[in-house]
PDB file of C-alpha atoms and ligand atoms in Angstrom:
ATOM      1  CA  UNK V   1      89.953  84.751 133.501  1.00  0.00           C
ATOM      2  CA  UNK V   2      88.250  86.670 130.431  1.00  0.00           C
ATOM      3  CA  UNK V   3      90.477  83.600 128.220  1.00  0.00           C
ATOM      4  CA  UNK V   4      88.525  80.730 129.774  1.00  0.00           C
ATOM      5  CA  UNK V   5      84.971  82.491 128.212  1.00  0.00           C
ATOM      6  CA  UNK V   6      86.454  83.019 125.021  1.00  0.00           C
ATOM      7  CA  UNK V   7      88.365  79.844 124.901  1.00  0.00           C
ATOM      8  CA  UNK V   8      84.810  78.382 125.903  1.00  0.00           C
ATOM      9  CA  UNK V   9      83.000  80.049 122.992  1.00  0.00           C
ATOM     10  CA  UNK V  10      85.678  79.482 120.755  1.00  0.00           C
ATOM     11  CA  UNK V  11      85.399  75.438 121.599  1.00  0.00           C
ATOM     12  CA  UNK V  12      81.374  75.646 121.421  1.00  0.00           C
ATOM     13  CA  UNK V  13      81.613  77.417 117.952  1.00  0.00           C
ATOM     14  CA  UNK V  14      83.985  74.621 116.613  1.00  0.00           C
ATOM     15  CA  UNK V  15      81.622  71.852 117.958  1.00  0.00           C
ATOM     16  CA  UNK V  16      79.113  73.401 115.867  1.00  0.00           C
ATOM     17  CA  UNK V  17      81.083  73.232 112.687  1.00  0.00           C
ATOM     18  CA  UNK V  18      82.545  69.589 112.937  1.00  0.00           C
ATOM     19  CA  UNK V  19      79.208  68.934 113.317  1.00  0.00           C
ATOM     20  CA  UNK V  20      78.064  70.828 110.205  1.00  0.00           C
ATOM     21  CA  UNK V  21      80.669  69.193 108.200  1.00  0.00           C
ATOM     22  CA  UNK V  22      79.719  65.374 109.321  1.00  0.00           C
ATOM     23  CA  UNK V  23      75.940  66.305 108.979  1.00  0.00           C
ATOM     24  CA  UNK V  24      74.921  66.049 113.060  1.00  0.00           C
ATOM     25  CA  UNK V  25      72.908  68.114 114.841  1.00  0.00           C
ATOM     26  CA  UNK V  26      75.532  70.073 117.300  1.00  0.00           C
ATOM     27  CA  UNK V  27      72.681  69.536 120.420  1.00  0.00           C
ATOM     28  CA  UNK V  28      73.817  65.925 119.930  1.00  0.00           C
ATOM     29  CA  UNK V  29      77.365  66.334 121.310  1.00  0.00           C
ATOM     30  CA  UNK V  30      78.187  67.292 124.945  1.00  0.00           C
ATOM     31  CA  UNK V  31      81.851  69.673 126.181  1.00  0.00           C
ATOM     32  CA  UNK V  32      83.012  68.034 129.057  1.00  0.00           C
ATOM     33  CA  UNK V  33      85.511  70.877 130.527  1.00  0.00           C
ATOM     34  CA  UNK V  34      88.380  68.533 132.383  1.00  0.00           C
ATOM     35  CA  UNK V  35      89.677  70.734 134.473  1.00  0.00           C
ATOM     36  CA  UNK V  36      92.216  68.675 136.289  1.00  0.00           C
ATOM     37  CA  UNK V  37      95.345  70.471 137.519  1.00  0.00           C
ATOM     38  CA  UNK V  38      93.343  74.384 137.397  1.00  0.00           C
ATOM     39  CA  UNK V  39      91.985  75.722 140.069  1.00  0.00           C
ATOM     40  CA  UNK V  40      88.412  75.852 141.312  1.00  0.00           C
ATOM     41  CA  UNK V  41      88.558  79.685 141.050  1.00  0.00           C
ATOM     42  CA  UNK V  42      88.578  78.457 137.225  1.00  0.00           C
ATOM     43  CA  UNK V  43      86.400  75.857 137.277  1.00  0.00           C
ATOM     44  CA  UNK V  44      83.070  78.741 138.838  1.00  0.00           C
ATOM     45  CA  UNK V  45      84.294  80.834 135.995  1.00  0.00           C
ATOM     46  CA  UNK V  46      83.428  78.526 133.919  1.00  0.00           C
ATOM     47  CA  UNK V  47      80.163  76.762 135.824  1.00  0.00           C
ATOM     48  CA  UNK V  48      79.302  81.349 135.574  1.00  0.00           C
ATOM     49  CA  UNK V  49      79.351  81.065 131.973  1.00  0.00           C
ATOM     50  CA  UNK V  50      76.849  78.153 132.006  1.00  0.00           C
ATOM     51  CA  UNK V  51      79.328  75.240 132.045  1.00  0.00           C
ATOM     52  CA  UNK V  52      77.657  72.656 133.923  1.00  0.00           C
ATOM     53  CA  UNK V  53      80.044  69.183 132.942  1.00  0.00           C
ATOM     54  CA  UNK V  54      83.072  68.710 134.350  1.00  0.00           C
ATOM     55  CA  UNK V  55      85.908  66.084 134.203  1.00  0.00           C
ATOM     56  CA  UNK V  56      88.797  64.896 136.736  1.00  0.00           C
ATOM     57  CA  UNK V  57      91.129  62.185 136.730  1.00  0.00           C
ATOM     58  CA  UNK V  58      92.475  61.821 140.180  1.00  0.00           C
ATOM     59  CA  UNK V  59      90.224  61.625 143.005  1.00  0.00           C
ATOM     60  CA  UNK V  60      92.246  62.915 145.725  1.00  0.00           C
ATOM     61  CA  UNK V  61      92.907  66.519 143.767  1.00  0.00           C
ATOM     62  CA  UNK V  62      89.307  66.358 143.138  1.00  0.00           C
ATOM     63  CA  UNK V  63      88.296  66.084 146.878  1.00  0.00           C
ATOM     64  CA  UNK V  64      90.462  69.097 147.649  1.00  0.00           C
ATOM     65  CA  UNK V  65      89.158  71.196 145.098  1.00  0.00           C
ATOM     66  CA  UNK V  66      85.599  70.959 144.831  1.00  0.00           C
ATOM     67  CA  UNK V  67      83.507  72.510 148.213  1.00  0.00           C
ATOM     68  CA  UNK V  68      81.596  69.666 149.815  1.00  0.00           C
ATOM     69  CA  UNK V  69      78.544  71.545 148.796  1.00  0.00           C
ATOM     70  CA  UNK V  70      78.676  71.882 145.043  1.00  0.00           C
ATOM     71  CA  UNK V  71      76.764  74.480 143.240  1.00  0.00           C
ATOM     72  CA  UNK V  72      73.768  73.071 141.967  1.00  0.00           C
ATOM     73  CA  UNK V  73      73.474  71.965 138.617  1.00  0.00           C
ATOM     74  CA  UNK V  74      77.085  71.150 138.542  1.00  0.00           C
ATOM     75  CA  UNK V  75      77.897  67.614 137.252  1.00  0.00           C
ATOM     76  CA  UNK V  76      81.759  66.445 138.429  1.00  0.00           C
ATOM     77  CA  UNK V  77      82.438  62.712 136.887  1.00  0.00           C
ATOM     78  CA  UNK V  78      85.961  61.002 137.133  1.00  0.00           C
ATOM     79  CA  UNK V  79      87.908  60.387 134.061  1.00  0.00           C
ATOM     80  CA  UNK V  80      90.884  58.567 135.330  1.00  0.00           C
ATOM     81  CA  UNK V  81      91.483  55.054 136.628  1.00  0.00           C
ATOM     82  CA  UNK V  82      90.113  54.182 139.723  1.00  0.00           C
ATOM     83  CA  UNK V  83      92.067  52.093 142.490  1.00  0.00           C
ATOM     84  CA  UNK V  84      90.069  50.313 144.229  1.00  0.00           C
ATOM     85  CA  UNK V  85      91.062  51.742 147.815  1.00  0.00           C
ATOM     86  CA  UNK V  86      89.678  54.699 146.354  1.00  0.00           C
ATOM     87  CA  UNK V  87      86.270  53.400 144.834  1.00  0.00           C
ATOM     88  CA  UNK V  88      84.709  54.517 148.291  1.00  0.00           C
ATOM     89  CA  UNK V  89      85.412  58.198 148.337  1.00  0.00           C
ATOM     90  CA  UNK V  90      84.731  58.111 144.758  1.00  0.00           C
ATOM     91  CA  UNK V  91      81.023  56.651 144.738  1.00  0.00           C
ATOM     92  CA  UNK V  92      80.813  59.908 147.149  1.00  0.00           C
ATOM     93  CA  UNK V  93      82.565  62.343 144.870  1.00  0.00           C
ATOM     94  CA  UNK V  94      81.348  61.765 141.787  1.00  0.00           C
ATOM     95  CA  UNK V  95      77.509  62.465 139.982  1.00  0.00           C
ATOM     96  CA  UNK V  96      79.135  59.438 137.480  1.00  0.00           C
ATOM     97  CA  UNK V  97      82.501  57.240 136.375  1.00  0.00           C
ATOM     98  CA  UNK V  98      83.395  57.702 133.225  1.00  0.00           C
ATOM     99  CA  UNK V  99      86.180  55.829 133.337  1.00  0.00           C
ATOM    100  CA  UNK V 100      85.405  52.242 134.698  1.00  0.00           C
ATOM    101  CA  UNK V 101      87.911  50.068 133.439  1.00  0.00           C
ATOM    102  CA  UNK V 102      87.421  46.576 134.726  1.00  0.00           C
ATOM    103  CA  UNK V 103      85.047  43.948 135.270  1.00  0.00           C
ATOM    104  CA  UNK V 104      86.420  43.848 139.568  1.00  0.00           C
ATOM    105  CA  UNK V 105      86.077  47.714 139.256  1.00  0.00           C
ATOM    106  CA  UNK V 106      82.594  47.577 138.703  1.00  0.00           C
ATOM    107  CA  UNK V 107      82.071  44.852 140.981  1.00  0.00           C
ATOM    108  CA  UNK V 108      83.715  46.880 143.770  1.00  0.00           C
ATOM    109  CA  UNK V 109      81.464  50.101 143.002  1.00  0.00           C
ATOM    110  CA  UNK V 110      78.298  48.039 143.353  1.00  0.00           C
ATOM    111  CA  UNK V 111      78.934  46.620 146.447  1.00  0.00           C
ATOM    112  CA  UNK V 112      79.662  50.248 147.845  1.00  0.00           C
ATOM    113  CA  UNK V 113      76.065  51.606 146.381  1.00  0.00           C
ATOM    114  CA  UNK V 114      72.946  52.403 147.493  1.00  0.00           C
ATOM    115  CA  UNK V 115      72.175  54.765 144.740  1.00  0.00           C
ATOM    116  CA  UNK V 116      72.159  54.620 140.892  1.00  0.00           C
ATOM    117  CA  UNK V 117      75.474  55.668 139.566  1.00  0.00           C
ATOM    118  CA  UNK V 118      76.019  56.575 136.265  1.00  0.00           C
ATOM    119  CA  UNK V 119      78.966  54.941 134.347  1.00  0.00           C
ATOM    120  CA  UNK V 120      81.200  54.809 131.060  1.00  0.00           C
ATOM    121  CA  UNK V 121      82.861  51.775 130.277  1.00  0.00           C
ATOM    122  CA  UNK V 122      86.054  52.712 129.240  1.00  0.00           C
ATOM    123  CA  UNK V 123      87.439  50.841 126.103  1.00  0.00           C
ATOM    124  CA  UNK V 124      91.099  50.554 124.536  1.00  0.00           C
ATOM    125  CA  UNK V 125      90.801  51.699 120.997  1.00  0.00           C
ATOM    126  CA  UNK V 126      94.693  52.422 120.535  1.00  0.00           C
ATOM    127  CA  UNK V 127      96.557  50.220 119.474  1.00  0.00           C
ATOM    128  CA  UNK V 128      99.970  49.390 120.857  1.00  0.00           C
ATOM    129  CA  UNK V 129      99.203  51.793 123.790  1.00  0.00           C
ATOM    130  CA  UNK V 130      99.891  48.881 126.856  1.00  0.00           C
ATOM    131  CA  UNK V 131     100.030  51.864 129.312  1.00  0.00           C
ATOM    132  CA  UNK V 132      95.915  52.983 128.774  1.00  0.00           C
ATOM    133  CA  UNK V 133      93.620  51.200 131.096  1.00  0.00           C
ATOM    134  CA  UNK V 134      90.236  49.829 129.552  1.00  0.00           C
ATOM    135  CA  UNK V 135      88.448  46.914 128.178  1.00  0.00           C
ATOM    136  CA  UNK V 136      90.427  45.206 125.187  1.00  0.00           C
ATOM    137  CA  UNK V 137      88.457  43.243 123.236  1.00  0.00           C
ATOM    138  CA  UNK V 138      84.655  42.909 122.409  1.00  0.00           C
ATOM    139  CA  UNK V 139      84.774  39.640 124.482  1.00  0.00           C
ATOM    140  CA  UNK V 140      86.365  40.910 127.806  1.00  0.00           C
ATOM    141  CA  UNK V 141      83.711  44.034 127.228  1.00  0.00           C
ATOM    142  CA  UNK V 142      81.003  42.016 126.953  1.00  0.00           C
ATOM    143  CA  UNK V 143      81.596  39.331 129.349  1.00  0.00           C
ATOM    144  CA  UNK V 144      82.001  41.921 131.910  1.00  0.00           C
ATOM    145  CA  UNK V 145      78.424  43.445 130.797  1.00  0.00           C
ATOM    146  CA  UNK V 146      76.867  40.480 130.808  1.00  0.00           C
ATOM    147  CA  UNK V 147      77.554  40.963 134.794  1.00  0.00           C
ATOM    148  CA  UNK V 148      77.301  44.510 135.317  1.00  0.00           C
ATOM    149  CA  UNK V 149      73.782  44.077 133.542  1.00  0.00           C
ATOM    150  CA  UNK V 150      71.919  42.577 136.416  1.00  0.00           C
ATOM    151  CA  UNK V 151      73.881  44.946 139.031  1.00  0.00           C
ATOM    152  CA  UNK V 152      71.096  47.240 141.048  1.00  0.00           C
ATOM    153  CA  UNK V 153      72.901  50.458 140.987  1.00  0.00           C
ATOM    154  CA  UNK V 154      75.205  50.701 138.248  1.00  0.00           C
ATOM    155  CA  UNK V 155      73.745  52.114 134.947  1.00  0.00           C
ATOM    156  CA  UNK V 156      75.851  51.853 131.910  1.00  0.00           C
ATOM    157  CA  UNK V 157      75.307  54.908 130.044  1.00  0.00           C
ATOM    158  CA  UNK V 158      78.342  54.405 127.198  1.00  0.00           C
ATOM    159  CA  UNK V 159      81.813  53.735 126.190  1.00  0.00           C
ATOM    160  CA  UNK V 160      84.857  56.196 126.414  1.00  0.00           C
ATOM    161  CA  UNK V 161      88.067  55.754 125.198  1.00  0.00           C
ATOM    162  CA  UNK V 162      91.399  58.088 125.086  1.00  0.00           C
ATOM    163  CA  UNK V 163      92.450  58.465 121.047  1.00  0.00           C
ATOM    164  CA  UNK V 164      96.360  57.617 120.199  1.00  0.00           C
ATOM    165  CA  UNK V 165      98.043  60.255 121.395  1.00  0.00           C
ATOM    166  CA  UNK V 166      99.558  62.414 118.680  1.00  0.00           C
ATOM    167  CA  UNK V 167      99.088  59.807 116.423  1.00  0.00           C
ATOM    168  CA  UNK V 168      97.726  61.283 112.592  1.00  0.00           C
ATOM    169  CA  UNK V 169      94.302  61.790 111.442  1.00  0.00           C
ATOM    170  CA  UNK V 170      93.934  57.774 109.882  1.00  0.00           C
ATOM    171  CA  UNK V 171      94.575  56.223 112.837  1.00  0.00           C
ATOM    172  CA  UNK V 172      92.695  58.040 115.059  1.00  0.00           C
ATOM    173  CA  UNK V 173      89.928  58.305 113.263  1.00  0.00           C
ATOM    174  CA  UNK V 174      90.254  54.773 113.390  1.00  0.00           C
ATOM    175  CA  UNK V 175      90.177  54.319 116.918  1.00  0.00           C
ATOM    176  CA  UNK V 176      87.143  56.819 117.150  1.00  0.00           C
ATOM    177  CA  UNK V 177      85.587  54.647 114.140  1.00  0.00           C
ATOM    178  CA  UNK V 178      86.279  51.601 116.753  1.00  0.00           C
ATOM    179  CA  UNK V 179      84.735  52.566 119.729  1.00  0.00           C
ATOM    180  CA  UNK V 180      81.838  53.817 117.739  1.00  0.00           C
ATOM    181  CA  UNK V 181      81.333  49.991 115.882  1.00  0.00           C
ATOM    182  CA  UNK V 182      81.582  48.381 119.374  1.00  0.00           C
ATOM    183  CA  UNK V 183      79.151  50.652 120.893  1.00  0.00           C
ATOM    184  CA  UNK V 184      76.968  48.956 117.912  1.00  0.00           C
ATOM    185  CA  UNK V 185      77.471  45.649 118.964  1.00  0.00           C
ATOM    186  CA  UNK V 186      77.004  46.175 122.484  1.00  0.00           C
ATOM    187  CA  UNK V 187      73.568  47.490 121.817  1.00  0.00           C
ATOM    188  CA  UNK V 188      72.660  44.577 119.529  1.00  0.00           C
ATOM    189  CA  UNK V 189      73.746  42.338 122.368  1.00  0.00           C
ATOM    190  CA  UNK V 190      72.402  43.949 124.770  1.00  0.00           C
ATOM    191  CA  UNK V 191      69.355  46.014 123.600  1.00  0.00           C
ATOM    192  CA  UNK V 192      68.330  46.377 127.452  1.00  0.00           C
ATOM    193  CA  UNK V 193      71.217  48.737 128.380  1.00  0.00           C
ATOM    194  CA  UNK V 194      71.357  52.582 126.945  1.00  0.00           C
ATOM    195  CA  UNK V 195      75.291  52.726 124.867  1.00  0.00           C
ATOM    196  CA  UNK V 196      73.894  56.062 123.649  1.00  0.00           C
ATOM    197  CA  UNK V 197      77.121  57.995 125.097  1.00  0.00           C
ATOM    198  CA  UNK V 198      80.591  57.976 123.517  1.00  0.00           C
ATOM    199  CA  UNK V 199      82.630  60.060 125.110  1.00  0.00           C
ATOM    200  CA  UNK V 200      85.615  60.421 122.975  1.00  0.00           C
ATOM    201  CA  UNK V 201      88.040  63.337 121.699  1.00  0.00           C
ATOM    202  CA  UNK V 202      90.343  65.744 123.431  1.00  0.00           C
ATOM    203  CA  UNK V 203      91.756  69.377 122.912  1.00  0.00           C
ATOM    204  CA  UNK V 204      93.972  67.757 119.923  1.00  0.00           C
ATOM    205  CA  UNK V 205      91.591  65.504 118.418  1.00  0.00           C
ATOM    206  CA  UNK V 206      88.007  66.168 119.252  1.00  0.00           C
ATOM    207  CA  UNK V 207      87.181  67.502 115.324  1.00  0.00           C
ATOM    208  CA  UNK V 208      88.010  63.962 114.095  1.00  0.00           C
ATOM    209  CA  UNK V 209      85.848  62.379 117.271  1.00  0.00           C
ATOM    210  CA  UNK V 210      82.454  64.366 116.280  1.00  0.00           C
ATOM    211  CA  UNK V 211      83.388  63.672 112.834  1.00  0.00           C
ATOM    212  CA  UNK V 212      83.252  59.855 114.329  1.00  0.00           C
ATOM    213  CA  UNK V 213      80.045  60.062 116.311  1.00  0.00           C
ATOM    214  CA  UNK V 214      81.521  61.233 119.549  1.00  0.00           C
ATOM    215  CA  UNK V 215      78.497  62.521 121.444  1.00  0.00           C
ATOM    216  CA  UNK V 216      80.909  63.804 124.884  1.00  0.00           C
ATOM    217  CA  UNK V 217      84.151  65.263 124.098  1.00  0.00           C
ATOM    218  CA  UNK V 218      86.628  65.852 127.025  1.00  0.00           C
ATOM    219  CA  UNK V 219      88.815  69.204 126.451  1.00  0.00           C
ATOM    220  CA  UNK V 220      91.175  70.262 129.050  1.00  0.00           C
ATOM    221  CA  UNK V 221      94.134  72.456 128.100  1.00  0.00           C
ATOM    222  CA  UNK V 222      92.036  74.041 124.874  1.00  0.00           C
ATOM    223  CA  UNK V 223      89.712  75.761 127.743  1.00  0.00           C
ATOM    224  CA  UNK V 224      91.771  76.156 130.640  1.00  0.00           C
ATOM    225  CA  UNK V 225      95.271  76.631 129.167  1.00  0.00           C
ATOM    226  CA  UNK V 226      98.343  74.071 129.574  1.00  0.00           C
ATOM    227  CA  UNK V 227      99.240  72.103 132.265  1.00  0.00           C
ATOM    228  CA  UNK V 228     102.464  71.565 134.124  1.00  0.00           C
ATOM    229  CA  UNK V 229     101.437  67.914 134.166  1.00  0.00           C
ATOM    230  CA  UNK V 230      99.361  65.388 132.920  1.00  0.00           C
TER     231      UNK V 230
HETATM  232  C1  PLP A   1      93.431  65.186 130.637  1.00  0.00           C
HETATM  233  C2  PLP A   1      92.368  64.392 130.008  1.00  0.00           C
HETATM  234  C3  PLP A   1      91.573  64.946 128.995  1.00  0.00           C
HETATM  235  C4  PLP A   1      91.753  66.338 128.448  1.00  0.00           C
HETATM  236  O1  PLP A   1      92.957  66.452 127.750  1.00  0.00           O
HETATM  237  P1  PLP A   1      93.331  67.745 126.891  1.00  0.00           P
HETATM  238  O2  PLP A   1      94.252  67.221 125.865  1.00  0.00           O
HETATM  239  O3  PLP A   1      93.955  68.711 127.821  1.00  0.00           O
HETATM  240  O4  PLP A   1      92.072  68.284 126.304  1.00  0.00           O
HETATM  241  C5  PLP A   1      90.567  64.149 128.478  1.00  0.00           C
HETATM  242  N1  PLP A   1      90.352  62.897 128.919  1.00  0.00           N
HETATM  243  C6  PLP A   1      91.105  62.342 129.888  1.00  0.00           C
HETATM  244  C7  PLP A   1      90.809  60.943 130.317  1.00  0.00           C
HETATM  245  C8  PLP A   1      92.124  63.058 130.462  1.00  0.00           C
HETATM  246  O5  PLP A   1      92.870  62.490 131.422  1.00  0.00           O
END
């Protein structure tokens, strides 16, 4: 238990130098604790510490885990791909989707709302990764905003995108450096919506990702330890 703090500080301390070293201001880039797979018991160490942010990919585990009542102040959002069957329970679930990955996704999360919801559009930075869900080129990205920007309830906050996995420091800077440029375009094109979150870098690559303008980096196993699965 006394590893998750320390882990925790540990994390906090390097955000604070990859910032230094790119020139940001460390305020400027949020930890997202994904905490899929660990316990809750885990997850209120944590939220004790002053954790608020948290991340999960499925939405069945997350349903089992959390307490109906959550403690205030905590923020749950889903970071996995969302089938529609289980948009429902997730507009429920969820303070925001981080992880909306299509234009019929979107489309099927409106028409479930009668609140503002929060969302990421998730964005395929990797290349020659065909199992990754996400928007795949500028076009498809923007067509699909062009829609989701007269929706009522949905309000595009960002972009996130999963780096290469294990892939070297060129290329996934690259991919970081990718998501970043189309975040630019998007708010040329569409000065209206708010692209100010990128929400991009992991346990293994989240140095290069602040280095890159991340602004929300996801870190699972670096906080909570390894997982049997992914
Ligand atoms: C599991 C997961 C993470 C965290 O991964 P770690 O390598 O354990 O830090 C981040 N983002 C997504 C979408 C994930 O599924």
């Amino acid at each position: 238990m006394h590893d998750v703090h320390s882990r925790w500080q540990a994390i906090l301390e390097s955000i604070s130098l990859s910032a230094g070293k790119a020139g940001r201001n460390a305020g400027e880039i949020e930890l997202m604790a994904v905490s899929k797979t660990h316990p809750y018991e885990a997850i209120s160490e944590l939220f004790a510490c002053g954790q608020l942010l948290f991340g999960e990919n499925r939405v069945q585990e997350a349903e089992q885990k959390f307490p109906v009542d959550r403690p205030r102040g905590m923020d749950l959002h889903l970071i996995g791909h969302l089938q529609s069957n289980k948009a429902k329970k997730a507009v429920s679930l969820f303070d925001a989707i981080d992880s909306v990955d299509s234009l019929k996704l979107a489309q099927k999360l409106e028409s479930l709302l009668d609140k503002p919801l929060p969302i990421l559009l998730e964005y395929k930075t990797a290349v020659n990764d065909s199992a990754k869900s996400g928007f795949e080129t500028p076009d498809e990205l923007f067509s699909a905003l062009e829609q989701i920007s007269s929706f009522r309830h949905l309000t595009v906050k960002g972009l996130m995108t999963i780096g290469p996995l294990g892939a070297g420091e060129k290329e996934t800077r690259n991919a970081f450096a990718l998501l970043c440029k189309t975040a630019q375009m998007a708010r040329l094109r569409f000065p209206h919506l708010d692209f100010s979150t990128l929400s991009m870098g992991m346990s293994q690559d989240y140095g290069w990702a602040i280095e890159e303008g991340s602004t929300r980096i996801r870190i699972g196993s670096a906080l909570f330890g390894a997982r049997e699965y992914v």
